[in-house]
Amino acid sequence: MHSATALAALGFGASVLAQQAGTLTTETHPSMSLSRCTSDGCVAEDDSIVLDANWRWTHDTDSSTNCYTGNTWDSSLCPDGTTCAQNCAVDGADYESTYGIVSDGGALTLTLKTGDNVGSRVYLLGPESENYVKFDLRNKEFAFDVDVSNMPCGVNGALYFVEMDRDGGMSEYENNKAGAKYGTGYCDAQCPQDIKFINGIANVDGWTPSTGDANSGTGSRGSCCNEMDIWEANKVSTAVTPHVCNKSGQTACTSNSTCGVGDARYDGVCDKDGCDFNPYRMGNESFYGDGKIVDTSSKFTVVTQFITGDSTDTGDLTEIRRLYKQNGNVIQQATSDISGVSGNSITDDFCKAQKTAFNDTDSFESRGGVAAMGDAFSRGMVLVMSIWDDYAADMLWLDAPYPADADTSKAGVVRGTCAADSGVPATVESDSGDASVIFSNLKVGALNSTYS
Ligand SMILES: *[C@@H]1O[C@H](CO)[C@@H](O)[C@H](O)[C@H]1NC(C)=O
Ligand SMILES: *[C@@H]1O[C@H](CO)[C@@H](O)[C@H](O)[C@H]1NC(C)=O
Ligand SMILES: *[C@@H]1O[C@H](CO)[C@@H](O)[C@H](O)[C@H]1NC(C)=O
Ligand SMILES: *[C@@H]1O[C@H](CO)[C@@H](O)[C@H](O)[C@H]1NC(C)=O
Ligand SMILES: *[C@@H]1O[C@H](CO)[C@@H](O)[C@H](O)[C@H]1NC(C)=O
């Protein structure tokens, strides 16, 4: 689940002609290194990060008049989605002062609240700064260090992969002239409808300002694609979750049924629930947390391995494994302690058994299960890092009893030690606006090559 609480920032400086051609720009991408590893060692690649277009100041291409203010569109600049995309520009970003995003090249810090801005979402951009880096993790592993010690209940510091277009949709959609350089083209398995421009069209049709979130709203279109959540976490709980869709690549959904809204949740293009492995939810309450086996009061390394059936880089994905390293010790993922569910990794058998044990609807297998996640990797996925709070469900699905009124003695209900009334965004933002996550030491490579 990912909400985009975006700020319509007022800013200065030259603009890019939005989803039009630009001349000048103040956009400077913070650098971020990615190490590519084999059994012989690692080689660093000089990449950078780019802020999602949804957070950017969106204004008239000819002036500084806002196209979007707070959570509403300007009706004269944006009478319809296509005209709006032609009239409006997304601007360069001041990463640190407006959005609280700081990188020293190896470590990226994201802060929950900076001024009026809430949260952020960034993508890994390749050395040429025009295209996102695409990852195929079949028969590979991805590793990073994370510091979640300043991440309380209700806040999520996420690192994950989604099947966005390499160029942010610029070559495919004529009204998108900003592209990956300006963070366009986001999609995920929630088919988010708070995205302001989807496939070169502003999401003006049916736009409904959020009642709780002063910066956000939803339109009639959503942006769907496969999503591999390696890391959704705070200092209390963590989950690793593949979500698959029955369509390849990024696609727009245009109805409640294809977007999977409300009662149609399980009819949509994508599997919104996913198949999650959260050690606490799987019955091990002493594994992850402050002072626990994986001790979230200090930094640790997270390694996620993608095993194929035939142990080749092109084989079917069959298993997703997790290990941690902290203070020199390698710590294997906790084993399920739930009756009827075995193992400490994600496989189709694990997912089926877990859905049955928790009486959850299974919308993962019907869209292809673990192998479908591998198929998405074969086409390439984009790395996302974000910090967010949750206007839809108070992050209870990650760190607390969920649903809030469910019987907590039932297996699968409790996901962490946070209270059932925790995670309310207004409270989180006023009490913990300075919450922050630090991601560092990104590495990708052959199995067992990144952490020993
Ligand atoms: C789509 O779902 C929303 C939210 O549940 C609802 O308000 C709206 O009426 C639905 N639209 C249609 C066309 O059914
Ligand atoms: C995708 O899944 C939905 C819901 O199960 C279904 O209605 C739709 O027909 C499927 N589409 C494809 C292309 O398989
Ligand atoms: C939790 O995980 C640790 C490490 O794998 C293990 O030693 C411990 O027995 C587990 N506890 C439960 C209740 O399963
Ligand atoms: C399982 O879920 C279904 C539908 O969500 C519900 O009707 C049923 O009562 C649940 N069963 C148990 C044992 O909780
Ligand atoms: C990686 O390490 C694990 C545990 O040490 C071992 O079981 C596995 O065979 C190794 N895989 C490869 C490809 O080296």
XYZ file of C-alpha atoms in Angstrom, residues 38-402:
365
model
C 29.965 -11.071 -8.197
C 31.896 -13.691 -6.225
C 35.026 -11.654 -7.176
C 33.816 -8.489 -5.445
C 31.739 -5.367 -6.025
C 32.027 -2.442 -8.464
C 30.240 0.836 -7.670
C 28.028 2.520 -10.282
C 27.377 6.287 -9.945
C 23.607 6.604 -10.016
C 21.303 9.253 -8.584
C 17.807 9.570 -7.224
C 14.878 11.497 -8.609
C 11.760 12.740 -6.793
C 8.372 11.495 -8.035
C 6.519 14.035 -10.186
C 3.484 13.926 -7.849
C 5.361 15.878 -5.173
C 6.462 18.640 -7.551
C 5.140 22.120 -8.058
C 2.704 21.874 -11.013
C 2.042 25.154 -12.795
C 1.098 26.892 -16.052
C 3.879 26.431 -18.634
C 3.725 30.191 -19.350
C 3.609 31.544 -15.810
C 3.859 30.650 -12.152
C 0.086 30.131 -11.813
C -0.595 26.847 -10.063
C -2.332 24.092 -12.038
C -2.865 22.261 -8.773
C -3.179 23.844 -5.313
C -3.591 21.866 -2.102
C -5.757 19.049 -3.388
C -7.632 20.648 -6.271
C -6.971 21.350 -9.960
C -7.324 24.818 -11.510
C -10.483 24.564 -13.632
C -9.349 26.957 -16.367
C -5.905 25.438 -16.926
C -7.279 21.927 -16.402
C -10.779 21.637 -17.949
C -9.907 18.068 -18.977
C -6.957 15.698 -18.602
C -5.354 16.161 -22.008
C -5.597 19.982 -22.054
C -4.207 20.040 -18.518
C -1.202 17.912 -19.488
C -0.511 20.318 -22.365
C -0.955 23.459 -20.229
C 0.955 22.410 -17.135
C 4.574 21.887 -16.124
C 6.204 19.995 -13.307
C 9.141 21.883 -11.843
C 12.592 21.095 -10.521
C 12.826 20.220 -6.836
C 14.858 21.549 -3.937
C 15.395 18.121 -2.405
C 16.677 19.087 1.014
C 14.884 22.294 1.957
C 11.453 21.517 0.494
C 11.279 17.737 0.827
C 13.775 16.713 3.546
C 15.677 14.395 1.185
C 19.446 14.239 1.751
C 22.028 11.988 0.110
C 25.782 11.917 0.678
C 26.198 9.618 -2.321
C 26.079 6.392 -0.334
C 23.412 7.032 2.294
C 19.968 8.497 1.636
C 17.932 10.070 4.445
C 14.176 10.620 3.965
C 12.292 12.691 6.572
C 8.532 12.439 7.112
C 7.648 16.117 7.428
C 9.469 19.222 6.175
C 7.477 22.451 6.303
C 4.094 21.570 4.804
C 5.475 18.647 2.836
C 4.604 15.139 3.992
C 6.565 12.106 2.842
C 8.500 11.526 -0.346
C 9.130 8.894 -2.972
C 12.295 8.643 -5.077
C 13.559 6.360 -7.859
C 17.042 5.186 -8.792
C 18.126 6.944 -11.982
C 20.956 5.576 -14.170
C 24.341 7.254 -14.756
C 23.042 9.148 -17.829
C 20.152 10.662 -15.741
C 17.537 9.992 -18.456
C 16.272 6.521 -17.538
C 15.498 4.618 -14.383
C 17.790 1.687 -13.566
C 15.973 -1.562 -14.422
C 16.541 -4.641 -12.244
C 16.141 -8.344 -13.001
C 16.675 -10.107 -9.668
C 16.065 -13.695 -10.815
C 18.841 -15.896 -9.323
C 20.247 -12.714 -7.712
C 20.098 -10.912 -4.394
C 19.580 -7.287 -3.389
C 21.151 -5.904 -0.200
C 21.045 -2.590 1.644
C 21.691 -1.207 5.096
C 18.848 0.473 6.906
C 18.475 2.555 10.051
C 14.859 2.468 11.297
C 15.625 3.615 14.859
C 13.751 6.900 14.252
C 10.685 5.253 12.651
C 7.766 4.909 15.115
C 4.297 3.320 14.788
C 2.381 4.513 11.751
C 5.406 5.512 9.643
C 6.701 3.320 6.816
C 10.193 3.567 5.288
C 9.888 1.451 2.155
C 12.363 0.060 -0.384
C 10.743 -1.834 -3.241
C 10.554 -2.529 -6.959
C 7.756 -1.672 -9.419
C 7.388 -2.328 -13.138
C 7.509 1.312 -14.310
C 8.601 2.248 -17.824
C 12.356 2.869 -18.042
C 11.826 6.439 -19.345
C 8.808 7.222 -17.145
C 6.474 6.846 -20.157
C 8.010 9.720 -22.161
C 8.477 7.852 -25.453
C 5.059 6.210 -25.308
C 2.870 9.187 -24.356
C 3.186 12.345 -26.443
C 2.020 14.714 -23.694
C 4.680 13.476 -21.281
C 7.752 15.559 -22.080
C 9.186 15.462 -18.554
C 10.022 11.753 -18.235
C 12.191 9.902 -15.757
C 14.335 13.008 -15.177
C 11.283 14.476 -13.396
C 10.090 11.260 -11.795
C 7.066 10.486 -14.007
C 5.349 7.148 -14.606
C 4.775 5.736 -11.126
C 2.610 2.652 -10.785
C 2.143 -0.062 -8.195
C -0.160 -2.933 -7.321
C -2.609 -0.683 -5.422
C -3.369 0.942 -8.825
C -3.009 4.323 -7.054
C -5.584 6.904 -8.163
C -3.870 9.835 -6.445
C -1.342 10.098 -9.298
C -1.766 13.504 -10.992
C -0.600 12.540 -14.490
C -1.085 9.014 -15.851
C 0.068 8.129 -19.370
C 0.343 11.788 -20.400
C -3.164 12.687 -19.171
C -3.911 14.627 -15.979
C -6.176 12.685 -13.599
C -8.745 15.495 -13.638
C -11.788 13.405 -14.580
C -13.645 12.422 -11.409
C -11.007 14.073 -9.203
C -12.207 14.037 -5.579
C -10.127 15.949 -3.025
C -9.271 13.821 0.000
C -11.307 14.612 3.104
C -8.369 13.935 5.450
C -5.307 14.778 3.382
C -4.846 18.451 2.468
C -2.368 17.571 -0.303
C -4.080 14.679 -2.056
C -7.135 13.386 -3.852
C -8.151 10.648 -6.269
C -9.207 10.676 -9.907
C -11.071 8.092 -11.940
C -7.836 6.624 -13.338
C -5.250 4.544 -11.507
C -1.732 3.439 -12.443
C -1.235 -0.320 -12.053
C 1.803 -2.580 -12.210
C 3.604 -5.472 -10.574
C 5.267 -4.647 -7.255
C 7.894 -6.438 -5.161
C 7.946 -4.965 -1.675
C 11.331 -6.009 -0.350
C 11.024 -3.703 2.617
C 8.074 -2.023 4.305
C 9.091 -1.287 7.862
C 9.486 0.860 10.914
C 11.229 0.092 14.203
C 8.322 -2.141 15.316
C 7.477 -4.332 12.320
C 8.619 -5.336 8.864
C 7.098 -7.165 5.895
C 8.365 -8.542 2.589
C 5.514 -8.841 0.064
C 5.251 -9.710 -3.645
C 2.124 -8.308 -5.383
C 1.361 -9.449 -8.936
C -0.956 -8.218 -11.688
C -2.517 -9.961 -14.633
C -1.120 -7.364 -17.030
C 2.505 -6.780 -18.054
C 4.100 -3.367 -17.653
C 2.449 -0.182 -16.435
C -1.255 0.122 -17.311
C -3.972 2.661 -16.506
C -7.137 1.328 -14.881
C -10.258 3.392 -15.590
C -13.123 1.825 -13.619
C -13.790 0.761 -10.038
C -13.690 -2.893 -11.075
C -10.357 -2.798 -12.949
C -8.823 -0.485 -10.322
C -10.073 -2.863 -7.585
C -11.955 -0.195 -5.594
C -14.101 -1.008 -2.545
C -16.169 -4.175 -2.968
C -14.307 -4.858 -6.219
C -10.963 -5.096 -4.360
C -10.281 -8.616 -5.601
C -11.554 -8.058 -9.170
C -8.913 -5.552 -10.198
C -5.901 -5.867 -12.447
C -3.572 -6.323 -9.461
C -3.382 -8.299 -6.236
C -3.689 -5.543 -3.624
C -3.134 -7.811 -0.601
C -0.014 -9.595 -1.836
C 1.612 -12.503 -0.053
C 3.324 -11.027 2.985
C 5.956 -12.412 5.333
C 5.972 -10.372 8.544
C 7.810 -12.322 11.298
C 5.503 -10.995 14.038
C 2.368 -11.902 12.082
C 3.916 -15.342 11.416
C 4.022 -15.905 15.174
C 7.507 -14.785 16.187
C 7.121 -11.801 18.516
C 10.762 -11.780 19.653
C 12.481 -11.644 16.240
C 12.300 -8.013 14.994
C 12.194 -4.840 17.078
C 13.961 -2.669 19.617
C 16.411 -4.929 21.548
C 15.186 -8.058 19.716
C 17.126 -10.584 17.561
C 17.190 -8.120 14.661
C 17.685 -5.052 16.871
C 16.035 -2.019 15.320
C 17.753 0.401 17.682
C 20.768 0.328 15.347
C 21.628 -0.170 11.680
C 21.561 -3.607 10.036
C 21.873 -5.172 6.577
C 18.845 -6.635 4.776
C 19.451 -9.256 2.049
C 16.637 -10.581 -0.163
C 17.365 -13.551 -2.440
C 15.363 -14.545 -5.522
C 15.726 -18.291 -6.137
C 14.834 -19.845 -9.519
C 13.687 -23.431 -10.049
C 16.636 -24.340 -12.271
C 19.213 -22.083 -10.535
C 19.732 -20.002 -13.691
C 19.223 -16.269 -14.312
C 16.321 -17.019 -16.693
C 14.508 -19.735 -14.719
C 11.069 -19.430 -13.138
C 11.116 -17.613 -9.808
C 10.156 -20.136 -7.108
C 11.254 -18.684 -3.773
C 12.001 -15.335 -2.093
C 14.356 -15.630 0.870
C 15.411 -13.094 3.510
C 18.413 -12.847 5.773
C 19.808 -10.092 7.953
C 23.314 -9.195 9.066
C 23.967 -7.146 12.178
C 27.186 -6.693 14.184
C 28.850 -9.329 11.985
C 26.191 -11.984 12.588
C 24.104 -13.451 9.762
C 20.506 -13.942 10.970
C 18.120 -16.102 8.912
C 14.479 -14.989 8.616
C 12.339 -16.354 11.465
C 10.476 -19.583 10.709
C 6.670 -19.531 10.726
C 5.188 -20.492 14.073
C 1.625 -20.593 12.692
C -0.162 -23.921 12.694
C -0.435 -25.241 9.114
C 2.170 -22.827 7.704
C 5.816 -23.899 7.488
C 9.087 -22.387 6.353
C 10.820 -19.028 6.505
C 10.548 -17.958 2.876
C 7.895 -17.000 0.313
C 6.862 -19.792 -2.068
C 3.501 -20.608 -3.661
C 2.992 -23.303 -1.015
C 3.706 -20.815 1.777
C 1.269 -18.281 0.303
C -1.571 -20.797 -0.086
C -1.071 -22.162 3.433
C -0.872 -18.674 4.960
C -4.048 -17.433 3.220
C -5.882 -20.525 4.503
C -4.543 -20.236 8.059
C -5.462 -16.540 8.273
C -8.740 -16.900 6.316
C -7.515 -14.226 3.895
C -8.794 -13.980 0.307
C -6.155 -15.352 -2.078
C -5.788 -12.973 -5.005
C -2.069 -13.757 -5.427
C -2.222 -17.246 -6.933
C -4.944 -16.340 -9.439
C -2.669 -13.694 -10.952
C 0.246 -16.083 -11.336
C 1.862 -16.248 -7.878
C 5.632 -16.202 -7.351
C 6.431 -17.096 -10.991
C 4.513 -14.001 -12.171
C 6.768 -11.870 -9.945
C 9.733 -13.442 -11.773
C 8.132 -12.613 -15.137
C 7.922 -8.959 -14.072
C 11.639 -9.039 -13.192
C 12.385 -10.531 -16.639
C 10.955 -7.292 -18.132
C 12.836 -5.133 -15.587
C 11.712 -3.331 -12.440
C 12.536 0.100 -10.992
C 13.893 0.705 -7.463
C 11.752 2.922 -5.225
C 12.555 4.338 -1.781
C 9.915 6.212 0.185
C 8.700 7.431 3.552
C 4.970 7.743 4.195
C 2.084 7.676 6.631
C -1.209 6.045 5.796
C -4.455 7.997 5.243
C -6.273 4.808 4.195
C -5.509 2.390 7.048
C -3.236 4.082 9.615
C -0.468 1.550 8.732
C -2.220 -0.957 11.031
C -1.719 -3.725 8.426
C 2.041 -3.408 9.107
C 2.483 -2.866 12.827
C -0.783 -3.292 14.806
C -3.996 -5.334 15.005
C -5.757 -5.174 11.618
